[in-house]
Coordinates of C-alpha atoms and ligand atoms in Angstrom, one line a residue:
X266 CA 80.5 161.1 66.2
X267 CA 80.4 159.4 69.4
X268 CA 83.6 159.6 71.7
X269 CA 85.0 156.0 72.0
X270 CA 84.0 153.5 68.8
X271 CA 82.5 150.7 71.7
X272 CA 81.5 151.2 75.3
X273 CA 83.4 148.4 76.4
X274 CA 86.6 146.3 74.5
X275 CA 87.4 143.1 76.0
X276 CA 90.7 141.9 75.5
X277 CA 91.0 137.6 75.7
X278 CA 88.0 135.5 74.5
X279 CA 88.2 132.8 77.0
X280 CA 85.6 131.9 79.6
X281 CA 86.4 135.2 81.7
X282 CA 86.0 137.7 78.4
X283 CA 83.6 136.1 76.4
X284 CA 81.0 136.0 79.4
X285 CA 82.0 139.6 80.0
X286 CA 81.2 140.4 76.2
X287 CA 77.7 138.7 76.3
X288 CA 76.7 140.5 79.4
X289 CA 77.9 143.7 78.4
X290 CA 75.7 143.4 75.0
X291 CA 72.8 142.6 76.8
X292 CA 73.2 145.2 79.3
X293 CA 72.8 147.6 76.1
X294 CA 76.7 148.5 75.9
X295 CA 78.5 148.6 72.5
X296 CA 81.1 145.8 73.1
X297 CA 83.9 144.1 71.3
X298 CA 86.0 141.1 72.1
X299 CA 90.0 141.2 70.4
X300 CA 90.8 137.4 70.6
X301 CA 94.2 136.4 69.2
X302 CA 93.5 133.1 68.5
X303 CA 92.1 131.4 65.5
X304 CA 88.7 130.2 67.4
X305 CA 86.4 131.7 70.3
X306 CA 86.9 130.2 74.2
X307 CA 90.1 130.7 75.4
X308 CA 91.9 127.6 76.9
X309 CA 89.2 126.4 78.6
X310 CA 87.3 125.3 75.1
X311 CA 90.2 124.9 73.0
X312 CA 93.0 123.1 74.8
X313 CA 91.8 122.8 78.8
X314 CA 88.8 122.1 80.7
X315 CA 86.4 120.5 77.7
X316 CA 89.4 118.6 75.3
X317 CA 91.0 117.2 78.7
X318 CA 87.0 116.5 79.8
X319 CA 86.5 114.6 76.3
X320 CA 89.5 112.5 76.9
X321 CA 88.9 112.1 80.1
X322 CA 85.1 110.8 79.6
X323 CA 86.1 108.4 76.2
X324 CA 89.1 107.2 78.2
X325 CA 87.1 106.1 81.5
X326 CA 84.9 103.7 79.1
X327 CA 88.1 102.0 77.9
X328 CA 89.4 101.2 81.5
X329 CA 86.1 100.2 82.5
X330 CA 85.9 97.9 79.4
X331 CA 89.9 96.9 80.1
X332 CA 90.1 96.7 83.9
X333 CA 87.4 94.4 85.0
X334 CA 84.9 97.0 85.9
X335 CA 82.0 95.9 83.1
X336 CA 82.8 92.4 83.3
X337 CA 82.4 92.7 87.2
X338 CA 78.9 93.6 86.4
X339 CA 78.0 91.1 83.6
X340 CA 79.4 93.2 80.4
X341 CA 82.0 91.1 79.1
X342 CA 83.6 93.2 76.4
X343 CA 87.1 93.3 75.0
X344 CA 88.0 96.7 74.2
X345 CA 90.1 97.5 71.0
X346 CA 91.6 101.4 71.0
X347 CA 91.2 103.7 68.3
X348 CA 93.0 106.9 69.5
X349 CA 92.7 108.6 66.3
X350 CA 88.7 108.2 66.6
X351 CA 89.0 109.3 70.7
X352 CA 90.8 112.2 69.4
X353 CA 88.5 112.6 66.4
X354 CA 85.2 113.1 69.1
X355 CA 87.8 115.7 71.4
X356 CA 88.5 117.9 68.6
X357 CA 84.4 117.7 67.4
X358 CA 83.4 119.0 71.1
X359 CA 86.0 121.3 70.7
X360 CA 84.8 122.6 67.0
X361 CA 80.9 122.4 68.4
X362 CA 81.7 124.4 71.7
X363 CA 83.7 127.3 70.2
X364 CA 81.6 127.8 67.3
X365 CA 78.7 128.0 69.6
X366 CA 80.3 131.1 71.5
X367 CA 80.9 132.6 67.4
X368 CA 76.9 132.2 67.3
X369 CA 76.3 133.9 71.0
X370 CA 78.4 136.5 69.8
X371 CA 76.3 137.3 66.5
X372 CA 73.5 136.9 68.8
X373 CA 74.2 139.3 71.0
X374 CA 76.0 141.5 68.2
X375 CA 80.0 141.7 69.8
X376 CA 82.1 142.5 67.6
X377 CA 84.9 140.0 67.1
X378 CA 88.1 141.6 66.6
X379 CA 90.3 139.2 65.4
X380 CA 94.0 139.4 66.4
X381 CA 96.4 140.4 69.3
X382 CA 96.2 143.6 71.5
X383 CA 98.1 146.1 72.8
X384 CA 97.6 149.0 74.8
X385 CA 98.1 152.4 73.2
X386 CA 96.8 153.9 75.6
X387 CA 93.6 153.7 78.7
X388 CA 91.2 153.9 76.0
X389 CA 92.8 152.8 72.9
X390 CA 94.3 149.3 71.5
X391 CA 95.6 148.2 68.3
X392 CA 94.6 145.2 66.9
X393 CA 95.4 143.6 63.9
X394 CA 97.1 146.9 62.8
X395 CA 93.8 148.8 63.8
X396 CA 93.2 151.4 66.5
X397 CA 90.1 150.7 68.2
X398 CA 88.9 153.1 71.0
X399 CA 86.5 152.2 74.3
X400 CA 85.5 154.4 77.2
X401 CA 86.1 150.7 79.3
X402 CA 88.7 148.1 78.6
X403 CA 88.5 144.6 80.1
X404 CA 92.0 142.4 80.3
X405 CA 90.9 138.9 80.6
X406 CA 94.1 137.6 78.9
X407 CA 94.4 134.4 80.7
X408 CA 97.2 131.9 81.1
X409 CA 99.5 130.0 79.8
X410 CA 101.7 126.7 80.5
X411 CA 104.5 127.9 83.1
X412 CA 107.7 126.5 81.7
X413 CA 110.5 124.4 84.1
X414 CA 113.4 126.5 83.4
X415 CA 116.2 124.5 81.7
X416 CA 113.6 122.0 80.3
X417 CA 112.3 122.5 76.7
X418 CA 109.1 121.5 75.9
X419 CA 108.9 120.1 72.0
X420 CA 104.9 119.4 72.2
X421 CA 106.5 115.5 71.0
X422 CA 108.2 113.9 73.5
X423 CA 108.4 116.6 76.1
X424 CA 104.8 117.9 76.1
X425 CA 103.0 120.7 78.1
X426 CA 99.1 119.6 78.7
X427 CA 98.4 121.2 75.0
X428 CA 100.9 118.5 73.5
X429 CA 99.4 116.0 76.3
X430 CA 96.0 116.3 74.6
X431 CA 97.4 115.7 71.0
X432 CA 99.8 112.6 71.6
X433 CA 99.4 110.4 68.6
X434 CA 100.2 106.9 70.7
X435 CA 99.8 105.6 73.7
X436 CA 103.3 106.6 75.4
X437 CA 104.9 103.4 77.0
X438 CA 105.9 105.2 80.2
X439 CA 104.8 108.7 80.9
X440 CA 106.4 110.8 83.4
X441 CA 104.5 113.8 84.6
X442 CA 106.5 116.3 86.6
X443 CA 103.7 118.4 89.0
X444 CA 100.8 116.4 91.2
X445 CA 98.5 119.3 90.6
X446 CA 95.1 119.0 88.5
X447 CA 96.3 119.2 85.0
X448 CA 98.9 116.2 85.7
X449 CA 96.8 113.9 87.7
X450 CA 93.8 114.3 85.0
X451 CA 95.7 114.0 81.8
X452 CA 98.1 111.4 83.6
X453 CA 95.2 109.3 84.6
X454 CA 94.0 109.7 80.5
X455 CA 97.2 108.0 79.5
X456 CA 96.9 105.7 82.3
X457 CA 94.0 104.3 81.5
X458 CA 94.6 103.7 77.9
X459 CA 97.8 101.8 78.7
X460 CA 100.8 104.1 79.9
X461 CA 102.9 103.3 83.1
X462 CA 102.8 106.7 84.7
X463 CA 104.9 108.1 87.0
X464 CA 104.6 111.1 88.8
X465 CA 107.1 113.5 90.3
X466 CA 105.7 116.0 92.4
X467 CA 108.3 118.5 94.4
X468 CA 105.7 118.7 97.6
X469 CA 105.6 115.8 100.1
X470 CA 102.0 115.2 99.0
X471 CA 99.7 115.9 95.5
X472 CA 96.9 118.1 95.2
X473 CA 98.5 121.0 97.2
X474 CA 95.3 123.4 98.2
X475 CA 92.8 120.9 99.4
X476 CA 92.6 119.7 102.7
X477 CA 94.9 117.0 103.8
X478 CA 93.0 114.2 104.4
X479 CA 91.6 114.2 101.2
X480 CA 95.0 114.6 99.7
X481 CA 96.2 111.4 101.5
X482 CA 93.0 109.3 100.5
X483 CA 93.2 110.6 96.8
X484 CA 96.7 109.5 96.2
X485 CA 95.9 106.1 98.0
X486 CA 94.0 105.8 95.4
X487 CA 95.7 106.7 92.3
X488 CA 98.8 104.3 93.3
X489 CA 95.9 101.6 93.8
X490 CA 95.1 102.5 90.1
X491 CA 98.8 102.1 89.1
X492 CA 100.3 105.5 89.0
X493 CA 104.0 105.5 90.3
X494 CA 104.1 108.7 92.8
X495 CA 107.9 110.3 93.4
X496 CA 107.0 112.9 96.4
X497 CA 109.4 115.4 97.6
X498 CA 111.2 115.3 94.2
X499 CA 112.7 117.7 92.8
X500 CA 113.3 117.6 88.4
X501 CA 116.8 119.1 87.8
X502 CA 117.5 118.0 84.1
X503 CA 115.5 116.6 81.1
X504 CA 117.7 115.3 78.2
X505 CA 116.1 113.8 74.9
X506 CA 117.9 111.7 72.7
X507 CA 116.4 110.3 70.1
X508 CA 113.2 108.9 71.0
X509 CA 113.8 108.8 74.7
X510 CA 113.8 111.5 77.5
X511 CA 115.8 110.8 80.8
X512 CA 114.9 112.7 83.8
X513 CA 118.0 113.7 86.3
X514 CA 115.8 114.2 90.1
X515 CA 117.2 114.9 93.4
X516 CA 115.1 114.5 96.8
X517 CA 113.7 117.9 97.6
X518 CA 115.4 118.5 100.8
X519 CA 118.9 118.0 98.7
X520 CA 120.8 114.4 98.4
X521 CA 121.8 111.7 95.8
X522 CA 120.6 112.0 92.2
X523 CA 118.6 109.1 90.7
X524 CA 117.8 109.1 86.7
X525 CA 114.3 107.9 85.2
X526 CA 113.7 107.0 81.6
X527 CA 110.5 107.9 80.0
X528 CA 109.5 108.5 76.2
X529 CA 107.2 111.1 77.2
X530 CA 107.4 114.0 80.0
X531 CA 104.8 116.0 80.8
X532 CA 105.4 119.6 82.5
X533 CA 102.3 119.9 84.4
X534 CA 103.8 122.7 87.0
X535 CA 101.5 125.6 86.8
X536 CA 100.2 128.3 84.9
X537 CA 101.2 132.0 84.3
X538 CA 99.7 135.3 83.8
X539 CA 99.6 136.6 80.0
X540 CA 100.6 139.8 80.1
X541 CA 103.4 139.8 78.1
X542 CA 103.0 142.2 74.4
X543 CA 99.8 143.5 75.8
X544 CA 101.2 146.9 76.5
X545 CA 100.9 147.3 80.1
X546 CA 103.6 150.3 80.5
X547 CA 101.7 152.1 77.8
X548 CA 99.1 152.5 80.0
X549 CA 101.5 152.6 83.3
X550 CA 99.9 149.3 84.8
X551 CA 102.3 147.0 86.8
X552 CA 102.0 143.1 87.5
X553 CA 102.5 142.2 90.9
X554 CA 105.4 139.4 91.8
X555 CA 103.5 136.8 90.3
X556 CA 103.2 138.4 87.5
X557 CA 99.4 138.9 87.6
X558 CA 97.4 142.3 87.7
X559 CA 96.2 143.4 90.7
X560 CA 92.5 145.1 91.0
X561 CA 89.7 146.2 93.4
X562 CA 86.6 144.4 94.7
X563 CA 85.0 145.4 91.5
X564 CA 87.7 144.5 89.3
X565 CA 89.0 148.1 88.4
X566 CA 92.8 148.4 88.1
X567 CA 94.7 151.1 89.5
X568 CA 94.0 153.0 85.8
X569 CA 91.0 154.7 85.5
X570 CA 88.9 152.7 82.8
X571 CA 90.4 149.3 82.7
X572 CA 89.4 146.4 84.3
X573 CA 90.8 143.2 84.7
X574 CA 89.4 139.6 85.3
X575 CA 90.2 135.6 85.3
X576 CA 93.6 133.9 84.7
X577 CA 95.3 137.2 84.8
X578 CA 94.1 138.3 88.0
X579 CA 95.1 137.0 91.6
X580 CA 92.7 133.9 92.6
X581 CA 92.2 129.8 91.7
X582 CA 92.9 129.9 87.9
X583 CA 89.3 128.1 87.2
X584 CA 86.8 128.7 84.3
X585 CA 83.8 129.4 86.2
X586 CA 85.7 131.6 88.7
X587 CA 86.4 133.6 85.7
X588 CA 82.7 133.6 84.1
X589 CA 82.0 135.1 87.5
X590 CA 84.1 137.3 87.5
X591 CA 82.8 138.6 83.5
X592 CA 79.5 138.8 84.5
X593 CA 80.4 140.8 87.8
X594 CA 82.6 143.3 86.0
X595 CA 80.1 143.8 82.8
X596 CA 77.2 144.8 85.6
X597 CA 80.0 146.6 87.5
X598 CA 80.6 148.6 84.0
X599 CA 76.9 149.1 83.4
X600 CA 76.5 151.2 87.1
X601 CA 74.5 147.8 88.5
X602 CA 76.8 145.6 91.4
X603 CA 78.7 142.9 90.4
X604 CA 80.2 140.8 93.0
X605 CA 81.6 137.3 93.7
X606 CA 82.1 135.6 96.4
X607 CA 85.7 134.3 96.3
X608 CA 85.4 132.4 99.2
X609 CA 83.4 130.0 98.0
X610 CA 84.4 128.6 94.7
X611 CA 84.4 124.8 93.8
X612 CA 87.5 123.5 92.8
X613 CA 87.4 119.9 90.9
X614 CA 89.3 117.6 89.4
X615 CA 88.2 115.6 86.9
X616 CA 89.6 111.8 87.6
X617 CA 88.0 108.2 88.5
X618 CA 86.6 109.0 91.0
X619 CA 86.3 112.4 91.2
X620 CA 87.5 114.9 94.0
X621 CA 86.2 118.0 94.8
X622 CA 86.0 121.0 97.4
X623 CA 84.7 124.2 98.4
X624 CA 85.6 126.3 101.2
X625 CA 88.3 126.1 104.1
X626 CA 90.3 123.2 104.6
X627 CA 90.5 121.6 107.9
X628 CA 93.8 123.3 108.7
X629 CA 92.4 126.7 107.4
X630 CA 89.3 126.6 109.2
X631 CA 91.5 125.5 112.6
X632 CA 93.1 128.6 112.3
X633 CA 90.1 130.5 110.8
X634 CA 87.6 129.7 113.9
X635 CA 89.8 128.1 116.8
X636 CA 87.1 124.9 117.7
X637 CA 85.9 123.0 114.4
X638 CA 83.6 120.2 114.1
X639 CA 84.2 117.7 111.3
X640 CA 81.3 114.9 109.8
X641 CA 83.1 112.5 107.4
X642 CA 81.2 110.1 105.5
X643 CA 82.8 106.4 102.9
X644 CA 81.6 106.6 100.1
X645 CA 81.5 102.4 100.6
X646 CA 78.5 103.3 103.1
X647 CA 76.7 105.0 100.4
X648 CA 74.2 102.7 98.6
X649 CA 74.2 104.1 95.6
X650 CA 78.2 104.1 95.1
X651 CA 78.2 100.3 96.6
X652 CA 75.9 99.2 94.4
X653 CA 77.6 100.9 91.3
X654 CA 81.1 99.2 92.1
X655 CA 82.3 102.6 93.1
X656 CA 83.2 102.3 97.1
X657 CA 86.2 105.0 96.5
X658 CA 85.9 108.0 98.7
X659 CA 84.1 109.7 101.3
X660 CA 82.7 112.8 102.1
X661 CA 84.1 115.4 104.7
X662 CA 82.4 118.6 106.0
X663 CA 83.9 121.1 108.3
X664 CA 81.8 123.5 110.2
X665 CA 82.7 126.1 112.9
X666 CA 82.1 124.5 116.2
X667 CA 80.6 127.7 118.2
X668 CA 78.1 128.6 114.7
X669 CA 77.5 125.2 113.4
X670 CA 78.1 127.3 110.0
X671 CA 79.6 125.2 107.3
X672 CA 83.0 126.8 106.2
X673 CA 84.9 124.0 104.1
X674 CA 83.1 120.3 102.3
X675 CA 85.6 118.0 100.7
X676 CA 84.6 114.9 98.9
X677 CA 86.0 112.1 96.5
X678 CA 83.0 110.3 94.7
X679 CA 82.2 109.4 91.2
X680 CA 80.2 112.5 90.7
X681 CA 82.1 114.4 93.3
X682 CA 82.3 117.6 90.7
X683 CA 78.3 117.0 90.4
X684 CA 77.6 117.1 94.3
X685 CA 79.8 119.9 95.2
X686 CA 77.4 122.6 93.5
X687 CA 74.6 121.9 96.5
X688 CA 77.8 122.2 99.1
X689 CA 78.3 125.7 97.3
X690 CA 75.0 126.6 97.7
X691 CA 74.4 125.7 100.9
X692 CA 77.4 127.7 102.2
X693 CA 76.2 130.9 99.9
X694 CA 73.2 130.7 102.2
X695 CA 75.1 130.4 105.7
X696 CA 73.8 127.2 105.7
X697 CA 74.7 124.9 109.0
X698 CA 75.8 121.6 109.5
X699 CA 72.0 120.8 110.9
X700 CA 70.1 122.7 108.1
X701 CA 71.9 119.9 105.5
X702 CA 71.2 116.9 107.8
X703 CA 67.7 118.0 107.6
X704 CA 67.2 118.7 104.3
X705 CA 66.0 115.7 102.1
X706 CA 68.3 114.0 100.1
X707 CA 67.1 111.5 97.2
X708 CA 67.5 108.1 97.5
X709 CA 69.6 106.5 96.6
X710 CA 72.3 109.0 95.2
X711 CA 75.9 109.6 95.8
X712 CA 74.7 112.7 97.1
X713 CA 73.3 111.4 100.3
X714 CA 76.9 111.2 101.4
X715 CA 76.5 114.9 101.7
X716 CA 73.6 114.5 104.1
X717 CA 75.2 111.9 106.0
X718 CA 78.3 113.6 107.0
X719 CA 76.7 116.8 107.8
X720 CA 74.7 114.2 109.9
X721 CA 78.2 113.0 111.4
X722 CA 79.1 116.9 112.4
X723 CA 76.0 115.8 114.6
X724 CA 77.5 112.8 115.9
X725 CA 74.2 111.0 114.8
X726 CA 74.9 109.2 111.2
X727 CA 72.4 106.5 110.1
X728 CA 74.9 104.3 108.1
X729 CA 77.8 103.8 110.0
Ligands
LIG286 C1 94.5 121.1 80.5 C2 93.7 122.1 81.3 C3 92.5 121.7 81.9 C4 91.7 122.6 82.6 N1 90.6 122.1 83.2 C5 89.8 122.9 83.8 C6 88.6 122.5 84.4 O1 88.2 121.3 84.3 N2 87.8 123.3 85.1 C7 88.2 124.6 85.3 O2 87.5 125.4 85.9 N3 89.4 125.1 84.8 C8 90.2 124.3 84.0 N4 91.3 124.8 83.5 C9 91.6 126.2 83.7 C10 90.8 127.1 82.7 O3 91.0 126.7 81.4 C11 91.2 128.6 83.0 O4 91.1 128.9 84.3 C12 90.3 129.5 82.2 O5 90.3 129.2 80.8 C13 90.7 130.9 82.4 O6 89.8 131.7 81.7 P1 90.3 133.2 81.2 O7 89.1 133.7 80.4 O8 90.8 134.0 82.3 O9 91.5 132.9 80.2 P2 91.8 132.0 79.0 O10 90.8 130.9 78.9 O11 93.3 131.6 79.1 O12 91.6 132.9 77.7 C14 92.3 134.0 77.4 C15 92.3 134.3 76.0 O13 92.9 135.5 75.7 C16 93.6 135.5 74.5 N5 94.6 136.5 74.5 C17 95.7 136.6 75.3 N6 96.4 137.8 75.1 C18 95.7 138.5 74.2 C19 95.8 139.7 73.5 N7 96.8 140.5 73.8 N8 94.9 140.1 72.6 C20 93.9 139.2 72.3 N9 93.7 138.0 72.8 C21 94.6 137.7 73.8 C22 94.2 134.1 74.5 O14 94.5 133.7 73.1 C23 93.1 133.3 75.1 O15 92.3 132.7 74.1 C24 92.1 123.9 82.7 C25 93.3 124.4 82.1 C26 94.0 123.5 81.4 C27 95.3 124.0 80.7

């Protein structure tokens, strides 16, 4: 009887474990995946990146129906909303995506283990009342919503982006408390389809991460599009009664209290680390302050056969960082070398237009090299955006002055989240400012922003 019943147990079926499942199985290792939930993909398939995506994409065609865009360009339409049908089409790209990850699975032959896990020991979990042995264990347990201490989320009035996905109506006024992704995308969802929005955000300015010009130029544009911004605010209360929350906030920096009245309040504020039930002191593993677990290069923990990937681990909390990461630790399993590059990972976020980034920000890369040189590019110089109605945004790209290496692009554009991926590559490459002015952009695309304002690191732009 052979030692351990697989070669490798993942724990957490979302994009980080499932990946690491596949690849496993078809590097010829006996794997299972435990998933807790009812259905395959994590939060990414079943209540993040694709349903906010799907509500996202139908909701854009109802603005641009409702606010003049299609008219603008000969479509006169009037649009008539049927959330329950908008929600209908979320849940089927929902159904469609996790059941195709079931049919990799079979494919590949892991073994679903269907239930919650907990360590017994380095080589042994329990699931669903079963003990199930493995020479390697992978945590890849993700997140979940961080709560706002004193504020108690109901998934009806006061909703975390899972109940933000969900609502049955259009909420008159929405107030989302965090400027982050998750608020700006699901805010701008409810937006669109007829909400007033407000957003409180604790920081001076949203999008906290990404470089500061494009931080200033993104929420220029989101109060063009109607959304209320409260910076430097701090939540202290929510109170619901009845039908209605009200929202006690104080200025950051400490001063007089002001109340808002909303009739639904979105706690967009972060994610956590799951780690909680899995068994970590059975094994003798610790989180670190923020709660996630700490590993190596190759994602080996401090205990000798378990691994750890994704959400749970230090890092952007991002899907494909995660896949990444699951293919890197299956080949790390498997004796081949896994490795990621976790200085170059895309970060997007998903709105009208679109804003996306890879690399150093300006003030990181200052401090980083010393001497930059920055190429910026409008987006309202692009021929393809002017000519699609879409002259939000530009394109920024930051390369160390004494290399001419690119260390840090930045862009808002319709298809910002599209365009990034060559920005990504280029900089996996070492690629200079010079080596993307030269290189052949198609005409006429959004993407020849790219090209432009590597041109502009040269001082020697064609269109402006
Ligand atoms: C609204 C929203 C929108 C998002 N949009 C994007 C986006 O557009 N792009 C992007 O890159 N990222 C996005 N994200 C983030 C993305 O979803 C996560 O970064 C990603 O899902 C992390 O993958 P993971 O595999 O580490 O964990 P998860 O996807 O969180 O999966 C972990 C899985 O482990 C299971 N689990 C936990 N504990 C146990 C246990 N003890 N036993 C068995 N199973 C267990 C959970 O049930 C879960 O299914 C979004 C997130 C949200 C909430």
């Amino acid at each position: 009887m052979a030692e351990f019943d697989y070669d490798v147990l993942v724990i957490g079926a979302g994009p980080g474990g499932y990946v690491a499942a596949i690849r496993a199985a078809q590097l010829g290792l006996k794997t299972a995946c435990a998933e807790g939930r009812e259905t395959l993909g994590g939060t990414c398939l079943n209540v993040g990146c694709i349903p906010s995506k799907a509500m996202l994409h139908a909701s854009e065609y109802y603005d641009a129906a409702a606010n003049g865009t299609m008219e603008s360009m000969g479509v006169e339409v009037k649009p008539k909303l049927n959330l329950d049908k908008m929600h209908g089409q979320r849940r089927d790209a929902v159904k469609q995506l996790t059941g195709g990850i079931e049919f990799l699975f079979k494919k590949n032959k892991v073994d679903w283990l269907k239930g919650y896990a907990t360590f017994k020991d380095a080589h042994s979990v329990e699931v669903a009342g079963k003990t199930v042995t493995a020479k390697n264990i992978v945590i890849a347990t993700g997140s979940s919503v961080t709560p706002l201490p004193g504020v108690e989320i109901d998934e009806k009035i006061i909703v975390s982006s899972t109940g933000a996905l969900e609502l049955e109506k259009v909420p008159e006024h929405m107030v989302v408390i965090g400027g982050g992704v998750i608020g700006l995308e699901l805010g701008s969802v409810w937006r669109r389809l007829g909400a007033k929005v407000t957003c409180v955000e604790f920081l001076d300015q949203i999008l906290p991460g990404m470089d500061d010009d494009i931080r200033k130029e993104a929420h220029k544009i989101f109060k063009k599009q109607g959304i209320d911004f409260k910076l430097s605010t701090k939540v202290t209360a929510v109170e619901v009664k009845g039908k209605k929350a009200t929202l006690t906030m104080e200025p950051a920096k400490g001063g007089d209290s002001e109340t808002l009245e909303a009739d639904c309040v979105l706690v967009a504020i972060g994610r956590r680390p799951n780690t909680e039930g899995l068994g970590l002191e059975a094994i003798g593993l610790e989180v670190n302050k923020r709660g996630q677990i700490e590993t190596d290069h190759d994602f080996r923990t401090k205990v000798d056969g378990v691994w750890a990937i994704g959400d749970v681990v230090p890092g952007p909390m991002l899907a494909h960082k995660a896949e990444d990461e699951g293919i890197a630790v299956a080949e790390n399993i498997a004796g081949l070398t896994g490795i990621v590059n976790h200085d170059i990972i895309p970060g997007v976020v998903y709105t009208f237009p679109e804003i996306a980034g890879v690399g150093l920000t300006e003030a990181e890369a200052k401090e980083k090299y010393g001497e930059v040189k920055v190429g910026k590019f409008p987006m309202l110089a692009n021929s393809r955006a002017k000519t699609n109605h879409e002259p939000d945004g530009s394109v920024k790209i930051i390369a160390d002055a004494k290399t001419d290496r690119v260390v840090g692009v930045w862009c808002i554009a319709v298809p910002a989240g599209t365009m990034i991926a060559q920005a990504a590559q280029a900089m996996e490459f070492g690629a200079t400012s010079e080596d993307i002015a030269y290189t052949c952009h198609a005409h006429p695309t959004h993407s020849e922003a790219i090209k432009e304002a590597a041109m502009a690191v040269q001082g020697k732009p064609i269109h402006i």
